[in-house]
Amino acid sequence: MFKLTDLPYGASELEPVISAETIALHHGKHLATYVNNLNNLLPGSGMEGLTLEEIVTKATGGIFNNAGQILNHNLYFEQLQAPSDDNRPIGKIAQAIEEQFGSVDAFKEKFTAAAVTLFGSGWAWLASDSDGTLHILQLPNADNPVTQGLKPLMTMDVWEHAYYVDYRNRRPDHIAAMWSILNWKVIDSRYNG
Ligand code: MN
């Protein structure tokens, strides 16, 4: 049985970038529903006891959709922290970003374009391959970089439920604000892990 993960911060700590109301809906309702759905679908599927990553690389249909969304949201919520204006990448991930994209600003521009132009519901990802090379991906719906053999490092959720309460249709404004609440310690440890 999978459980709804606890947030590593209080529901209002991400304000004003993400409101407590959005956290209550996004974590407390949307993610909780994916967890309940998956727990209802798994018995008899032959996938009981597998990790979310294992399920996502094997499953199709409803099991894939719900397991993928749990994995995606766990990665998303875990990599956030209270806003700070001078928030920047740190450690080896900072070095890799500078080497591969030229600068942090060039990386942010490229990632922002991926997040803003993703058609419909999905996720923009920073992922790494086995060489440590970084990749920016636009993946639809519940997909995750693990389905391509890549390690997910950082993600932004562009399903409307992630931003509609706070930003209405202004997805670019939401993405621009997200840079101030990324926890680069967590993202760097994923890169090094
Ligand atoms: Mn979401």
PDB file of C-alpha atoms and ligand atoms in Angstrom:
ATOM      1  CA  MET A   1       0.000   0.000   0.000  1.00  0.00           C
ATOM      2  CA  PHE A   2       1.285   3.425  -0.902  1.00  0.00           C
ATOM      3  CA  LYS A   3       0.787   6.376   1.444  1.00  0.00           C
ATOM      4  CA  LEU A   4       0.354  10.085   0.904  1.00  0.00           C
ATOM      5  CA  THR A   5       3.827  11.529   1.576  1.00  0.00           C
ATOM      6  CA  ASP A   6       4.188  14.255   4.193  1.00  0.00           C
ATOM      7  CA  LEU A   7       5.289  17.680   2.992  1.00  0.00           C
ATOM      8  CA  PRO A   8       8.716  18.815   4.263  1.00  0.00           C
ATOM      9  CA  TYR A   9       7.227  22.307   4.995  1.00  0.00           C
ATOM     10  CA  GLY A  10       4.013  23.863   6.239  1.00  0.00           C
ATOM     11  CA  ALA A  11       1.160  24.460   3.771  1.00  0.00           C
ATOM     12  CA  SER A  12       1.630  28.258   3.829  1.00  0.00           C
ATOM     13  CA  GLU A  13       5.458  28.286   3.677  1.00  0.00           C
ATOM     14  CA  LEU A  14       5.611  28.490  -0.129  1.00  0.00           C
ATOM     15  CA  GLU A  15       3.469  31.657  -0.222  1.00  0.00           C
ATOM     16  CA  PRO A  16       3.153  33.857  -2.174  1.00  0.00           C
ATOM     17  CA  VAL A  17       4.495  31.596  -4.949  1.00  0.00           C
ATOM     18  CA  ILE A  18       2.079  28.762  -4.104  1.00  0.00           C
ATOM     19  CA  SER A  19      -0.826  29.442  -1.735  1.00  0.00           C
ATOM     20  CA  ALA A  20      -1.874  27.240   1.179  1.00  0.00           C
ATOM     21  CA  GLU A  21      -5.157  26.735  -0.689  1.00  0.00           C
ATOM     22  CA  THR A  22      -3.336  25.302  -3.707  1.00  0.00           C
ATOM     23  CA  ILE A  23      -1.236  23.050  -1.455  1.00  0.00           C
ATOM     24  CA  ALA A  24      -4.402  21.803   0.275  1.00  0.00           C
ATOM     25  CA  LEU A  25      -5.965  20.924  -3.086  1.00  0.00           C
ATOM     26  CA  HIS A  26      -2.862  19.758  -4.927  1.00  0.00           C
ATOM     27  CA  HIS A  27      -1.351  17.612  -2.156  1.00  0.00           C
ATOM     28  CA  GLY A  28      -4.417  16.921  -0.017  1.00  0.00           C
ATOM     29  CA  LYS A  29      -6.880  16.166  -2.840  1.00  0.00           C
ATOM     30  CA  HIS A  30      -5.198  15.515  -6.209  1.00  0.00           C
ATOM     31  CA  LEU A  31      -2.191  13.544  -4.946  1.00  0.00           C
ATOM     32  CA  ALA A  32      -4.292  11.771  -2.293  1.00  0.00           C
ATOM     33  CA  THR A  33      -6.693  10.633  -5.039  1.00  0.00           C
ATOM     34  CA  TYR A  34      -3.839   9.182  -7.110  1.00  0.00           C
ATOM     35  CA  VAL A  35      -2.647   7.273  -4.014  1.00  0.00           C
ATOM     36  CA  ASN A  36      -6.136   5.879  -3.326  1.00  0.00           C
ATOM     37  CA  ASN A  37      -6.648   4.971  -6.984  1.00  0.00           C
ATOM     38  CA  LEU A  38      -3.341   3.107  -7.207  1.00  0.00           C
ATOM     39  CA  ASN A  39      -4.006   1.204  -3.973  1.00  0.00           C
ATOM     40  CA  ASN A  40      -7.362   0.120  -5.429  1.00  0.00           C
ATOM     41  CA  LEU A  41      -5.875  -0.917  -8.792  1.00  0.00           C
ATOM     42  CA  LEU A  42      -2.807  -2.852  -7.599  1.00  0.00           C
ATOM     43  CA  PRO A  43      -4.345  -5.978  -5.992  1.00  0.00           C
ATOM     44  CA  GLY A  44      -4.312  -8.792  -8.561  1.00  0.00           C
ATOM     45  CA  SER A  45      -2.232  -6.775 -11.059  1.00  0.00           C
ATOM     46  CA  GLY A  46       0.983  -8.740 -10.450  1.00  0.00           C
ATOM     47  CA  MET A  47       2.693  -5.456  -9.533  1.00  0.00           C
ATOM     48  CA  GLU A  48       2.094  -5.536  -5.786  1.00  0.00           C
ATOM     49  CA  GLY A  49       5.290  -4.895  -3.838  1.00  0.00           C
ATOM     50  CA  LEU A  50       7.080  -3.052  -6.663  1.00  0.00           C
ATOM     51  CA  THR A  51       8.470   0.473  -6.205  1.00  0.00           C
ATOM     52  CA  LEU A  52       6.794   3.387  -7.969  1.00  0.00           C
ATOM     53  CA  GLU A  53       9.752   3.563 -10.398  1.00  0.00           C
ATOM     54  CA  GLU A  54       9.375  -0.140 -11.214  1.00  0.00           C
ATOM     55  CA  ILE A  55       5.620   0.187 -11.710  1.00  0.00           C
ATOM     56  CA  VAL A  56       6.031   3.228 -13.965  1.00  0.00           C
ATOM     57  CA  THR A  57       8.520   1.413 -16.216  1.00  0.00           C
ATOM     58  CA  LYS A  58       6.235  -1.658 -16.562  1.00  0.00           C
ATOM     59  CA  ALA A  59       2.617  -0.560 -16.310  1.00  0.00           C
ATOM     60  CA  THR A  60       0.140   0.865 -18.809  1.00  0.00           C
ATOM     61  CA  GLY A  61      -3.320   2.398 -18.459  1.00  0.00           C
ATOM     62  CA  GLY A  62      -4.711   3.370 -15.081  1.00  0.00           C
ATOM     63  CA  ILE A  63      -1.892   1.824 -13.070  1.00  0.00           C
ATOM     64  CA  PHE A  64       0.704   3.756 -15.085  1.00  0.00           C
ATOM     65  CA  ASN A  65      -1.253   7.005 -14.817  1.00  0.00           C
ATOM     66  CA  ASN A  66      -1.758   6.854 -11.060  1.00  0.00           C
ATOM     67  CA  ALA A  67       1.716   5.498 -10.189  1.00  0.00           C
ATOM     68  CA  GLY A  68       3.303   8.068 -12.510  1.00  0.00           C
ATOM     69  CA  GLN A  69       1.400  10.906 -10.914  1.00  0.00           C
ATOM     70  CA  ILE A  70       2.395   9.771  -7.409  1.00  0.00           C
ATOM     71  CA  LEU A  71       6.058   9.535  -8.403  1.00  0.00           C
ATOM     72  CA  ASN A  72       5.926  12.908 -10.173  1.00  0.00           C
ATOM     73  CA  HIS A  73       4.231  14.692  -7.279  1.00  0.00           C
ATOM     74  CA  ASN A  74       6.538  13.144  -4.670  1.00  0.00           C
ATOM     75  CA  LEU A  75       9.533  14.459  -6.616  1.00  0.00           C
ATOM     76  CA  TYR A  76       7.829  17.837  -7.090  1.00  0.00           C
ATOM     77  CA  PHE A  77       6.758  18.514  -3.501  1.00  0.00           C
ATOM     78  CA  GLU A  78      10.058  17.252  -2.038  1.00  0.00           C
ATOM     79  CA  GLN A  79      12.156  19.738  -4.099  1.00  0.00           C
ATOM     80  CA  LEU A  80      10.373  22.915  -2.875  1.00  0.00           C
ATOM     81  CA  GLN A  81      11.107  25.283   0.020  1.00  0.00           C
ATOM     82  CA  ALA A  82      10.187  28.769   1.242  1.00  0.00           C
ATOM     83  CA  PRO A  83      10.893  31.506  -1.350  1.00  0.00           C
ATOM     84  CA  SER A  84      14.164  33.393  -1.506  1.00  0.00           C
ATOM     85  CA  ASP A  85      15.110  36.073  -4.041  1.00  0.00           C
ATOM     86  CA  ASP A  86      18.702  34.941  -4.563  1.00  0.00           C
ATOM     87  CA  ASN A  87      17.865  31.249  -4.972  1.00  0.00           C
ATOM     88  CA  ARG A  88      20.419  29.574  -7.272  1.00  0.00           C
ATOM     89  CA  PRO A  89      21.681  26.097  -8.165  1.00  0.00           C
ATOM     90  CA  ILE A  90      24.493  24.842  -5.895  1.00  0.00           C
ATOM     91  CA  GLY A  91      27.073  22.064  -5.902  1.00  0.00           C
ATOM     92  CA  LYS A  92      27.777  19.674  -8.772  1.00  0.00           C
ATOM     93  CA  ILE A  93      24.414  20.334 -10.393  1.00  0.00           C
ATOM     94  CA  ALA A  94      25.298  24.045 -10.623  1.00  0.00           C
ATOM     95  CA  GLN A  95      28.609  23.166 -12.261  1.00  0.00           C
ATOM     96  CA  ALA A  96      26.931  20.782 -14.734  1.00  0.00           C
ATOM     97  CA  ILE A  97      24.290  23.379 -15.626  1.00  0.00           C
ATOM     98  CA  GLU A  98      26.955  26.017 -16.297  1.00  0.00           C
ATOM     99  CA  GLU A  99      29.058  23.617 -18.379  1.00  0.00           C
ATOM    100  CA  GLN A 100      26.201  22.255 -20.454  1.00  0.00           C
ATOM    101  CA  PHE A 101      23.939  25.264 -20.894  1.00  0.00           C
ATOM    102  CA  GLY A 102      26.532  28.054 -20.721  1.00  0.00           C
ATOM    103  CA  SER A 103      24.982  29.778 -17.705  1.00  0.00           C
ATOM    104  CA  VAL A 104      22.215  29.388 -15.142  1.00  0.00           C
ATOM    105  CA  ASP A 105      20.211  32.060 -16.964  1.00  0.00           C
ATOM    106  CA  ALA A 106      20.511  30.219 -20.295  1.00  0.00           C
ATOM    107  CA  PHE A 107      19.339  27.023 -18.579  1.00  0.00           C
ATOM    108  CA  LYS A 108      16.392  28.806 -16.962  1.00  0.00           C
ATOM    109  CA  GLU A 109      15.378  30.269 -20.314  1.00  0.00           C
ATOM    110  CA  LYS A 110      15.445  26.857 -21.993  1.00  0.00           C
ATOM    111  CA  PHE A 111      13.607  25.105 -19.170  1.00  0.00           C
ATOM    112  CA  THR A 112      11.012  27.881 -18.974  1.00  0.00           C
ATOM    113  CA  ALA A 113      10.326  27.525 -22.710  1.00  0.00           C
ATOM    114  CA  ALA A 114       9.784  23.781 -22.239  1.00  0.00           C
ATOM    115  CA  ALA A 115       7.366  24.364 -19.344  1.00  0.00           C
ATOM    116  CA  VAL A 116       5.445  27.206 -20.960  1.00  0.00           C
ATOM    117  CA  THR A 117       5.032  25.603 -24.411  1.00  0.00           C
ATOM    118  CA  LEU A 118       4.063  22.118 -23.228  1.00  0.00           C
ATOM    119  CA  PHE A 119       0.652  21.583 -24.823  1.00  0.00           C
ATOM    120  CA  GLY A 120      -2.067  20.453 -22.426  1.00  0.00           C
ATOM    121  CA  SER A 121      -1.250  18.670 -19.153  1.00  0.00           C
ATOM    122  CA  GLY A 122       2.191  17.421 -18.263  1.00  0.00           C
ATOM    123  CA  TRP A 123       5.536  18.104 -16.657  1.00  0.00           C
ATOM    124  CA  ALA A 124       8.776  19.834 -17.614  1.00  0.00           C
ATOM    125  CA  TRP A 125      11.823  17.930 -16.347  1.00  0.00           C
ATOM    126  CA  LEU A 126      15.517  18.307 -15.757  1.00  0.00           C
ATOM    127  CA  ALA A 127      16.950  14.784 -15.918  1.00  0.00           C
ATOM    128  CA  SER A 128      20.369  13.177 -16.225  1.00  0.00           C
ATOM    129  CA  ASP A 129      21.641  10.143 -18.102  1.00  0.00           C
ATOM    130  CA  SER A 130      24.228   7.597 -16.909  1.00  0.00           C
ATOM    131  CA  ASP A 131      27.087   9.919 -18.018  1.00  0.00           C
ATOM    132  CA  GLY A 132      25.721  12.787 -15.927  1.00  0.00           C
ATOM    133  CA  THR A 133      24.655  14.659 -19.059  1.00  0.00           C
ATOM    134  CA  LEU A 134      21.637  16.853 -18.406  1.00  0.00           C
ATOM    135  CA  HIS A 135      18.444  16.792 -20.457  1.00  0.00           C
ATOM    136  CA  ILE A 136      15.379  19.044 -20.469  1.00  0.00           C
ATOM    137  CA  LEU A 137      12.211  17.120 -21.301  1.00  0.00           C
ATOM    138  CA  GLN A 138       8.575  17.958 -21.921  1.00  0.00           C
ATOM    139  CA  LEU A 139       6.527  14.925 -20.931  1.00  0.00           C
ATOM    140  CA  PRO A 140       2.744  14.603 -21.247  1.00  0.00           C
ATOM    141  CA  ASN A 141       0.274  13.653 -18.522  1.00  0.00           C
ATOM    142  CA  ALA A 142       1.780  11.181 -16.010  1.00  0.00           C
ATOM    143  CA  ASP A 143       5.022  10.341 -17.828  1.00  0.00           C
ATOM    144  CA  ASN A 144       8.383  10.470 -16.002  1.00  0.00           C
ATOM    145  CA  PRO A 145      12.013  10.410 -17.251  1.00  0.00           C
ATOM    146  CA  VAL A 146      12.492   6.913 -15.748  1.00  0.00           C
ATOM    147  CA  THR A 147      10.517   5.518 -18.716  1.00  0.00           C
ATOM    148  CA  GLN A 148      13.467   6.656 -20.900  1.00  0.00           C
ATOM    149  CA  GLY A 149      16.121   5.344 -18.515  1.00  0.00           C
ATOM    150  CA  LEU A 150      16.860   8.865 -17.247  1.00  0.00           C
ATOM    151  CA  LYS A 151      17.138  10.058 -13.647  1.00  0.00           C
ATOM    152  CA  PRO A 152      14.588  12.763 -12.718  1.00  0.00           C
ATOM    153  CA  LEU A 153      16.286  15.719 -10.971  1.00  0.00           C
ATOM    154  CA  MET A 154      13.869  18.660 -10.984  1.00  0.00           C
ATOM    155  CA  THR A 155      10.360  19.163 -12.273  1.00  0.00           C
ATOM    156  CA  MET A 156       7.649  21.744 -12.736  1.00  0.00           C
ATOM    157  CA  ASP A 157       4.013  20.643 -12.879  1.00  0.00           C
ATOM    158  CA  VAL A 158       2.083  22.346 -15.670  1.00  0.00           C
ATOM    159  CA  TRP A 159      -1.239  20.616 -15.138  1.00  0.00           C
ATOM    160  CA  GLU A 160      -3.709  23.443 -14.576  1.00  0.00           C
ATOM    161  CA  HIS A 161      -4.455  22.183 -11.032  1.00  0.00           C
ATOM    162  CA  ALA A 162      -0.883  23.198 -10.082  1.00  0.00           C
ATOM    163  CA  TYR A 163      -1.440  26.909 -10.735  1.00  0.00           C
ATOM    164  CA  TYR A 164      -5.030  27.808 -11.625  1.00  0.00           C
ATOM    165  CA  VAL A 165      -6.140  28.892  -8.125  1.00  0.00           C
ATOM    166  CA  ASP A 166      -3.200  31.319  -7.784  1.00  0.00           C
ATOM    167  CA  TYR A 167      -2.413  32.335 -11.379  1.00  0.00           C
ATOM    168  CA  ARG A 168      -5.591  31.505 -13.361  1.00  0.00           C
ATOM    169  CA  ASN A 169      -4.447  31.039 -16.979  1.00  0.00           C
ATOM    170  CA  ARG A 170      -1.064  32.747 -16.465  1.00  0.00           C
ATOM    171  CA  ARG A 171       1.176  29.688 -16.656  1.00  0.00           C
ATOM    172  CA  PRO A 172       4.286  31.765 -17.583  1.00  0.00           C
ATOM    173  CA  ASP A 173       3.924  33.851 -14.380  1.00  0.00           C
ATOM    174  CA  HIS A 174       3.681  30.699 -12.288  1.00  0.00           C
ATOM    175  CA  ILE A 175       6.776  29.188 -13.919  1.00  0.00           C
ATOM    176  CA  ALA A 176       8.739  32.437 -13.445  1.00  0.00           C
ATOM    177  CA  ALA A 177       7.872  32.443  -9.724  1.00  0.00           C
ATOM    178  CA  MET A 178       8.781  28.761  -9.241  1.00  0.00           C
ATOM    179  CA  TRP A 179      12.537  29.493  -9.508  1.00  0.00           C
ATOM    180  CA  SER A 180      12.494  31.176  -6.080  1.00  0.00           C
ATOM    181  CA  ILE A 181      11.188  28.068  -4.261  1.00  0.00           C
ATOM    182  CA  LEU A 182      13.354  25.283  -5.714  1.00  0.00           C
ATOM    183  CA  ASN A 183      15.399  23.444  -3.084  1.00  0.00           C
ATOM    184  CA  TRP A 184      18.717  23.013  -4.927  1.00  0.00           C
ATOM    185  CA  LYS A 185      20.179  20.983  -2.056  1.00  0.00           C
ATOM    186  CA  VAL A 186      17.598  18.275  -2.799  1.00  0.00           C
ATOM    187  CA  ILE A 187      18.103  18.590  -6.575  1.00  0.00           C
ATOM    188  CA  ASP A 188      21.916  18.417  -6.227  1.00  0.00           C
ATOM    189  CA  SER A 189      21.646  15.323  -4.023  1.00  0.00           C
ATOM    190  CA  ARG A 190      19.475  13.632  -6.669  1.00  0.00           C
ATOM    191  CA  TYR A 191      22.144  14.432  -9.281  1.00  0.00           C
ATOM    192  CA  ASN A 192      24.916  13.016  -7.077  1.00  0.00           C
ATOM    193  CA  GLY A 193      22.863  10.010  -5.859  1.00  0.00           C
TER     194      GLY A 193
HETATM  195 MN    MN B   1      -0.124  18.118 -10.044  1.00  0.00          MN
END
